[in-house]
PDB file of C-alpha atoms in Angstrom:
ATOM      1  CA  MET A 952       3.013  20.141   1.864  1.00  0.00           C
ATOM      2  CA  THR A 953       0.975  18.846  -1.073  1.00  0.00           C
ATOM      3  CA  LEU A 954       1.794  16.365  -3.827  1.00  0.00           C
ATOM      4  CA  SER A 955       1.973  19.254  -6.287  1.00  0.00           C
ATOM      5  CA  ASP A 956       4.599  20.988  -4.134  1.00  0.00           C
ATOM      6  CA  LEU A 957       6.722  17.845  -4.000  1.00  0.00           C
ATOM      7  CA  ILE A 958       6.370  17.044  -7.682  1.00  0.00           C
ATOM      8  CA  ASP A 959       7.957  20.404  -8.485  1.00  0.00           C
ATOM      9  CA  ASP A 960      11.008  19.351  -6.454  1.00  0.00           C
ATOM     10  CA  ILE A 961      11.480  15.836  -7.853  1.00  0.00           C
ATOM     11  CA  ALA A 962      14.258  15.437 -10.395  1.00  0.00           C
ATOM     12  CA  THR A 963      12.921  12.181 -11.852  1.00  0.00           C
ATOM     13  CA  PRO A 964      10.448  12.957 -14.640  1.00  0.00           C
ATOM     14  CA  LEU A 965       6.824  12.082 -14.028  1.00  0.00           C
ATOM     15  CA  PRO A 966       4.420  10.833 -16.708  1.00  0.00           C
ATOM     16  CA  THR A 967       3.644  13.528 -19.237  1.00  0.00           C
ATOM     17  CA  GLY A 968       1.453  13.936 -22.280  1.00  0.00           C
ATOM     18  CA  ASP A 969      -2.222  14.364 -22.902  1.00  0.00           C
ATOM     19  CA  ALA A 970      -3.415  11.151 -21.249  1.00  0.00           C
ATOM     20  CA  PRO A 971      -5.872  11.676 -18.379  1.00  0.00           C
ATOM     21  CA  LEU A 972      -4.607  10.744 -14.941  1.00  0.00           C
ATOM     22  CA  ALA A 973      -6.976   7.754 -14.845  1.00  0.00           C
ATOM     23  CA  ASP A 974      -5.241   6.356 -17.930  1.00  0.00           C
ATOM     24  CA  THR A 975      -1.824   6.984 -16.381  1.00  0.00           C
ATOM     25  CA  VAL A 976      -2.536   5.165 -13.112  1.00  0.00           C
ATOM     26  CA  PHE A 977      -4.571   2.292 -14.559  1.00  0.00           C
ATOM     27  CA  GLN A 978      -4.039   1.662 -18.268  1.00  0.00           C
ATOM     28  CA  GLY A 979      -0.508   3.010 -18.532  1.00  0.00           C
ATOM     29  CA  ALA A 980       0.983   1.778 -15.257  1.00  0.00           C
ATOM     30  CA  ARG A 981       2.247  -1.776 -14.840  1.00  0.00           C
ATOM     31  CA  THR A 982       3.125  -3.981 -11.899  1.00  0.00           C
ATOM     32  CA  VAL A 983       6.831  -3.247 -11.525  1.00  0.00           C
ATOM     33  CA  GLY A 984       9.578  -5.699 -10.665  1.00  0.00           C
ATOM     34  CA  ARG A 985      12.596  -3.773 -11.961  1.00  0.00           C
ATOM     35  CA  PHE A 986      13.632  -0.359 -10.633  1.00  0.00           C
ATOM     36  CA  VAL A 987      16.362   2.175 -11.340  1.00  0.00           C
ATOM     37  CA  ASP A 988      18.885   2.691  -8.564  1.00  0.00           C
ATOM     38  CA  ASP A 989      17.435   5.935  -7.197  1.00  0.00           C
ATOM     39  CA  SER A 990      16.070   6.573  -3.739  1.00  0.00           C
ATOM     40  CA  VAL A 991      12.435   7.358  -3.010  1.00  0.00           C
ATOM     41  CA  PRO A 992      12.207  10.435  -0.749  1.00  0.00           C
ATOM     42  CA  ASP A 993      10.452   9.943   2.583  1.00  0.00           C
ATOM     43  CA  ALA A 994       8.712  13.259   1.971  1.00  0.00           C
ATOM     44  CA  LEU A 995       7.138  11.879  -1.213  1.00  0.00           C
ATOM     45  CA  LEU A 996       5.817   8.774   0.539  1.00  0.00           C
ATOM     46  CA  ARG A 997       4.421  10.991   3.279  1.00  0.00           C
ATOM     47  CA  ALA A 998       2.777  13.294   0.730  1.00  0.00           C
ATOM     48  CA  VAL A 999       1.163  10.361  -1.090  1.00  0.00           C
ATOM     49  CA  HIS A1000      -0.231   9.091   2.199  1.00  0.00           C
ATOM     50  CA  ASP A1001      -1.426  12.554   3.168  1.00  0.00           C
ATOM     51  CA  THR A1002      -3.480  12.546  -0.036  1.00  0.00           C
ATOM     52  CA  VAL A1003      -4.837   8.976  -0.158  1.00  0.00           C
ATOM     53  CA  ARG A1004      -5.749   8.900   3.547  1.00  0.00           C
ATOM     54  CA  TRP A1005      -8.866  10.892   2.580  1.00  0.00           C
ATOM     55  CA  GLY A1006     -10.312   7.912   0.712  1.00  0.00           C
ATOM     56  CA  PRO A1007     -13.414   6.535   2.449  1.00  0.00           C
ATOM     57  CA  THR A1008     -13.369   3.670   4.950  1.00  0.00           C
ATOM     58  CA  ALA A1009     -16.139   2.244   7.115  1.00  0.00           C
ATOM     59  CA  ALA A1010     -16.846   4.604  10.021  1.00  0.00           C
ATOM     60  CA  ASN A1011     -13.723   6.518   8.951  1.00  0.00           C
ATOM     61  CA  SER A1012     -11.760   3.736  10.675  1.00  0.00           C
ATOM     62  CA  GLY A1013      -8.567   4.155   8.608  1.00  0.00           C
ATOM     63  CA  PRO A1014      -6.875   0.937   9.822  1.00  0.00           C
ATOM     64  CA  LEU A1015      -4.055   0.933   7.237  1.00  0.00           C
ATOM     65  CA  ARG A1016      -0.574   0.897   8.790  1.00  0.00           C
ATOM     66  CA  LEU A1017       2.764   0.964   6.959  1.00  0.00           C
ATOM     67  CA  LEU A1018       6.213  -0.339   7.825  1.00  0.00           C
ATOM     68  CA  VAL A1019       8.813   1.418   5.666  1.00  0.00           C
ATOM     69  CA  VAL A1020      11.714  -0.949   5.011  1.00  0.00           C
ATOM     70  CA  ARG A1021      14.879   0.693   3.714  1.00  0.00           C
ATOM     71  CA  THR A1022      18.030  -0.602   5.419  1.00  0.00           C
ATOM     72  CA  ARG A1023      19.816  -3.736   4.239  1.00  0.00           C
ATOM     73  CA  GLU A1024      19.417  -5.320   7.680  1.00  0.00           C
ATOM     74  CA  ALA A1025      15.666  -4.674   7.751  1.00  0.00           C
ATOM     75  CA  ARG A1026      15.071  -5.938   4.215  1.00  0.00           C
ATOM     76  CA  GLU A1027      17.030  -9.114   4.977  1.00  0.00           C
ATOM     77  CA  ARG A1028      14.796  -9.689   7.993  1.00  0.00           C
ATOM     78  CA  LEU A1029      11.739  -9.191   5.809  1.00  0.00           C
ATOM     79  CA  ALA A1030      13.065 -11.287   2.920  1.00  0.00           C
ATOM     80  CA  ALA A1031      13.491 -14.243   5.258  1.00  0.00           C
ATOM     81  CA  HIS A1032       9.685 -14.407   5.549  1.00  0.00           C
ATOM     82  CA  MET A1033       8.931 -13.973   1.852  1.00  0.00           C
ATOM     83  CA  ASP A1034       8.254 -16.816  -0.568  1.00  0.00           C
ATOM     84  CA  GLU A1035      11.443 -17.862  -2.328  1.00  0.00           C
ATOM     85  CA  ASN A1036      10.638 -16.168  -5.628  1.00  0.00           C
ATOM     86  CA  ASN A1037       9.916 -12.868  -3.831  1.00  0.00           C
ATOM     87  CA  ARG A1038      13.034 -12.620  -1.679  1.00  0.00           C
ATOM     88  CA  GLU A1039      15.336 -11.078  -4.275  1.00  0.00           C
ATOM     89  CA  ARG A1040      12.619  -8.598  -5.211  1.00  0.00           C
ATOM     90  CA  VAL A1041      12.525  -7.301  -1.634  1.00  0.00           C
ATOM     91  CA  LEU A1042      16.309  -7.150  -1.421  1.00  0.00           C
ATOM     92  CA  ALA A1043      16.594  -5.224  -4.700  1.00  0.00           C
ATOM     93  CA  ALA A1044      13.797  -2.668  -4.308  1.00  0.00           C
ATOM     94  CA  PRO A1045      14.691   0.930  -3.365  1.00  0.00           C
ATOM     95  CA  VAL A1046      12.054   0.867  -0.617  1.00  0.00           C
ATOM     96  CA  THR A1047       9.514  -1.698   0.513  1.00  0.00           C
ATOM     97  CA  LEU A1048       6.270  -1.021   2.352  1.00  0.00           C
ATOM     98  CA  VAL A1049       4.750  -3.712   4.524  1.00  0.00           C
ATOM     99  CA  VAL A1050       1.018  -3.044   4.455  1.00  0.00           C
ATOM    100  CA  ALA A1051      -0.733  -3.934   7.698  1.00  0.00           C
ATOM    101  CA  ALA A1052      -4.196  -3.713   9.234  1.00  0.00           C
ATOM    102  CA  ASP A1053      -4.396  -2.363  12.774  1.00  0.00           C
ATOM    103  CA  THR A1054      -6.885  -4.456  14.740  1.00  0.00           C
ATOM    104  CA  ASP A1055      -6.708  -1.832  17.487  1.00  0.00           C
ATOM    105  CA  PHE A1056      -7.973   0.894  15.169  1.00  0.00           C
ATOM    106  CA  HIS A1057     -10.917   1.431  17.528  1.00  0.00           C
ATOM    107  CA  LEU A1058      -8.600   3.268  19.932  1.00  0.00           C
ATOM    108  CA  HIS A1059      -8.444   6.123  17.407  1.00  0.00           C
ATOM    109  CA  LEU A1060     -12.187   6.372  16.812  1.00  0.00           C
ATOM    110  CA  PRO A1061     -12.741   9.176  19.347  1.00  0.00           C
ATOM    111  CA  THR A1062     -10.637  11.311  16.972  1.00  0.00           C
ATOM    112  CA  LEU A1063     -11.669   9.769  13.654  1.00  0.00           C
ATOM    113  CA  ALA A1064     -15.379   9.252  14.307  1.00  0.00           C
ATOM    114  CA  PRO A1065     -16.544  11.878  16.822  1.00  0.00           C
ATOM    115  CA  HIS A1066     -20.040  11.478  15.373  1.00  0.00           C
ATOM    116  CA  ALA A1067     -20.173   7.969  16.918  1.00  0.00           C
ATOM    117  CA  PRO A1068     -18.815   8.451  20.459  1.00  0.00           C
ATOM    118  CA  THR A1069     -19.665   4.938  21.718  1.00  0.00           C
ATOM    119  CA  MET A1070     -18.423   2.960  18.702  1.00  0.00           C
ATOM    120  CA  GLY A1071     -14.915   2.432  20.038  1.00  0.00           C
ATOM    121  CA  ASP A1072     -16.191   0.979  23.298  1.00  0.00           C
ATOM    122  CA  ARG A1073     -18.591  -1.333  21.477  1.00  0.00           C
ATOM    123  CA  LEU A1074     -15.867  -2.589  19.126  1.00  0.00           C
ATOM    124  CA  ALA A1075     -13.493  -3.179  22.028  1.00  0.00           C
ATOM    125  CA  ALA A1076     -15.751  -6.034  23.146  1.00  0.00           C
ATOM    126  CA  VAL A1077     -15.826  -7.830  19.771  1.00  0.00           C
ATOM    127  CA  PRO A1078     -12.243  -8.503  18.614  1.00  0.00           C
ATOM    128  CA  GLU A1079     -13.342 -10.796  15.779  1.00  0.00           C
ATOM    129  CA  VAL A1080     -15.508  -8.019  14.310  1.00  0.00           C
ATOM    130  CA  ARG A1081     -12.623  -5.566  14.661  1.00  0.00           C
ATOM    131  CA  ALA A1082     -10.211  -7.925  12.925  1.00  0.00           C
ATOM    132  CA  ALA A1083     -12.519  -8.385   9.939  1.00  0.00           C
ATOM    133  CA  MET A1084     -13.288  -4.675   9.750  1.00  0.00           C
ATOM    134  CA  ALA A1085      -9.585  -3.794   9.954  1.00  0.00           C
ATOM    135  CA  ARG A1086      -8.655  -6.239   7.213  1.00  0.00           C
ATOM    136  CA  ASP A1087     -11.435  -5.226   4.821  1.00  0.00           C
ATOM    137  CA  ASN A1088     -10.790  -1.515   5.149  1.00  0.00           C
ATOM    138  CA  ALA A1089      -6.995  -1.751   5.114  1.00  0.00           C
ATOM    139  CA  TRP A1090      -7.263  -3.629   1.805  1.00  0.00           C
ATOM    140  CA  LEU A1091      -9.461  -0.828   0.518  1.00  0.00           C
ATOM    141  CA  GLN A1092      -6.845   1.718   1.581  1.00  0.00           C
ATOM    142  CA  THR A1093      -4.096  -0.354  -0.028  1.00  0.00           C
ATOM    143  CA  GLY A1094      -5.840   0.163  -3.362  1.00  0.00           C
ATOM    144  CA  TYR A1095      -5.868   3.906  -2.778  1.00  0.00           C
ATOM    145  CA  LEU A1096      -2.184   3.769  -1.875  1.00  0.00           C
ATOM    146  CA  VAL A1097      -1.135   1.904  -5.018  1.00  0.00           C
ATOM    147  CA  VAL A1098      -3.013   4.378  -7.205  1.00  0.00           C
ATOM    148  CA  GLY A1099      -1.526   7.321  -5.286  1.00  0.00           C
ATOM    149  CA  LEU A1100       2.016   6.017  -5.717  1.00  0.00           C
ATOM    150  CA  ARG A1101       1.438   5.507  -9.432  1.00  0.00           C
ATOM    151  CA  ALA A1102       0.002   9.019  -9.732  1.00  0.00           C
ATOM    152  CA  VAL A1103       3.383  10.541  -8.834  1.00  0.00           C
ATOM    153  CA  GLY A1104       5.266   8.324 -11.283  1.00  0.00           C
ATOM    154  CA  LEU A1105       6.404   5.605  -8.895  1.00  0.00           C
ATOM    155  CA  GLY A1106       6.252   1.943  -9.812  1.00  0.00           C
ATOM    156  CA  VAL A1107       4.682  -0.539  -7.418  1.00  0.00           C
ATOM    157  CA  GLY A1108       5.171  -4.285  -7.154  1.00  0.00           C
ATOM    158  CA  PRO A1109       2.534  -5.703  -4.776  1.00  0.00           C
ATOM    159  CA  MET A1110       3.171  -9.172  -3.305  1.00  0.00           C
ATOM    160  CA  THR A1111       1.248 -11.411  -0.922  1.00  0.00           C
ATOM    161  CA  GLY A1112       3.533 -14.422  -1.180  1.00  0.00           C
ATOM    162  CA  MET A1113       4.907 -14.429   2.362  1.00  0.00           C
ATOM    163  CA  ASP A1114       4.624 -15.959   5.798  1.00  0.00           C
ATOM    164  CA  ALA A1115       2.368 -13.276   7.265  1.00  0.00           C
ATOM    165  CA  ALA A1116       2.525 -14.730  10.768  1.00  0.00           C
ATOM    166  CA  GLY A1117       6.311 -14.682  10.560  1.00  0.00           C
ATOM    167  CA  VAL A1118       6.326 -11.048   9.424  1.00  0.00           C
ATOM    168  CA  ASP A1119       3.997 -10.152  12.302  1.00  0.00           C
ATOM    169  CA  ALA A1120       6.232 -11.897  14.847  1.00  0.00           C
ATOM    170  CA  GLU A1121       9.356 -10.282  13.368  1.00  0.00           C
ATOM    171  CA  PHE A1122       8.111  -6.702  13.173  1.00  0.00           C
ATOM    172  CA  PHE A1123       4.745  -6.275  14.917  1.00  0.00           C
ATOM    173  CA  ALA A1124       4.985  -8.302  18.121  1.00  0.00           C
ATOM    174  CA  GLY A1125       3.011  -6.710  20.943  1.00  0.00           C
ATOM    175  CA  THR A1126       0.887  -4.582  18.582  1.00  0.00           C
ATOM    176  CA  GLY A1127      -2.458  -4.963  16.851  1.00  0.00           C
ATOM    177  CA  TRP A1128      -0.846  -4.700  13.411  1.00  0.00           C
ATOM    178  CA  ARG A1129      -1.382  -7.674  11.083  1.00  0.00           C
ATOM    179  CA  SER A1130       0.486  -7.801   7.772  1.00  0.00           C
ATOM    180  CA  LEU A1131      -1.496  -8.065   4.546  1.00  0.00           C
ATOM    181  CA  ALA A1132       0.927  -7.480   1.687  1.00  0.00           C
ATOM    182  CA  VAL A1133       4.308  -6.129   0.674  1.00  0.00           C
ATOM    183  CA  LEU A1134       4.704  -3.303  -1.847  1.00  0.00           C
ATOM    184  CA  ASN A1135       8.059  -2.814  -3.523  1.00  0.00           C
ATOM    185  CA  VAL A1136       8.264   0.836  -4.570  1.00  0.00           C
ATOM    186  CA  GLY A1137      10.641   2.832  -6.742  1.00  0.00           C
ATOM    187  CA  TRP A1138      11.172   4.566 -10.065  1.00  0.00           C
ATOM    188  CA  PRO A1139      10.507   2.006 -12.828  1.00  0.00           C
ATOM    189  CA  ASP A1140      13.346   0.858 -15.041  1.00  0.00           C
ATOM    190  CA  GLY A1141      11.617   1.343 -18.394  1.00  0.00           C
ATOM    191  CA  GLU A1142       8.244  -0.343 -18.045  1.00  0.00           C
ATOM    192  CA  GLY A1143       9.633  -2.216 -15.063  1.00  0.00           C
ATOM    193  CA  THR A1144       8.672  -5.587 -16.501  1.00  0.00           C
ATOM    194  CA  ASP A1145       9.297  -7.738 -19.557  1.00  0.00           C
ATOM    195  CA  ARG A1146       5.905  -9.441 -19.396  1.00  0.00           C
ATOM    196  CA  PRO A1147       3.318  -8.531 -22.031  1.00  0.00           C
ATOM    197  CA  ARG A1148       0.228  -6.759 -20.781  1.00  0.00           C
ATOM    198  CA  ALA A1149      -2.363  -9.323 -19.707  1.00  0.00           C
ATOM    199  CA  PRO A1150      -6.022  -8.819 -20.672  1.00  0.00           C
ATOM    200  CA  ARG A1151      -8.814  -7.820 -18.321  1.00  0.00           C
ATOM    201  CA  LEU A1152     -12.466  -8.797 -18.230  1.00  0.00           C
ATOM    202  CA  ALA A1153     -14.889  -6.435 -19.963  1.00  0.00           C
ATOM    203  CA  TRP A1154     -17.902  -4.692 -18.415  1.00  0.00           C
ATOM    204  CA  ASP A1155     -20.376  -7.249 -19.769  1.00  0.00           C
ATOM    205  CA  GLU A1156     -18.356 -10.031 -18.122  1.00  0.00           C
ATOM    206  CA  VAL A1157     -18.331  -8.496 -14.642  1.00  0.00           C
ATOM    207  CA  ALA A1158     -21.570  -6.535 -14.333  1.00  0.00           C
ATOM    208  CA  ARG A1159     -25.268  -7.325 -14.420  1.00  0.00           C
ATOM    209  CA  ASP A1160     -28.383  -5.199 -14.204  1.00  0.00           C
ATOM    210  CA  VAL A1161     -31.331  -5.842 -11.899  1.00  0.00           C
TER     211      VAL A1161
END
């Protein structure tokens, strides 16, 4: 099933008008902290992932992992490890995704990188290299994910204010998953925020020629 198939089935209106998609997901979208009380279908989250998973990562490692937090009991467990000003945001969101990096991603390389048949074995011997590679590439995939969620009209509220070690012990004990961030996800209530749009640096402030 594709995103287009699912969009046809979603009752909540998606962004419309003549604006290009790039404007919709970057210039038009905001970081959302306020959502309407509607559920986010699992099928839509799956479809977004099925699309953004094709974004490039080093050696096609794809270390991004997601914990989908929906139940009251699970979100209370997660909220206990969030910074104080983020706890109510987790408790109020329709669905929360804990974004993690899988430091054992090398176990999947025989499938993901058949062009490099010895890479998994070589990475098995260097856990510190794996950890850095997992973190860097999972962050890259998190960017794809946020844009993908926005592209279907969902609002996203990314947060890193948390006790990551506590989240790992609570949810990922015995695995190679290491939490990076928390994304609150849902249909925005209006713009989803009362804050004015903050400026961004211009091209001449961030780029240089050589």
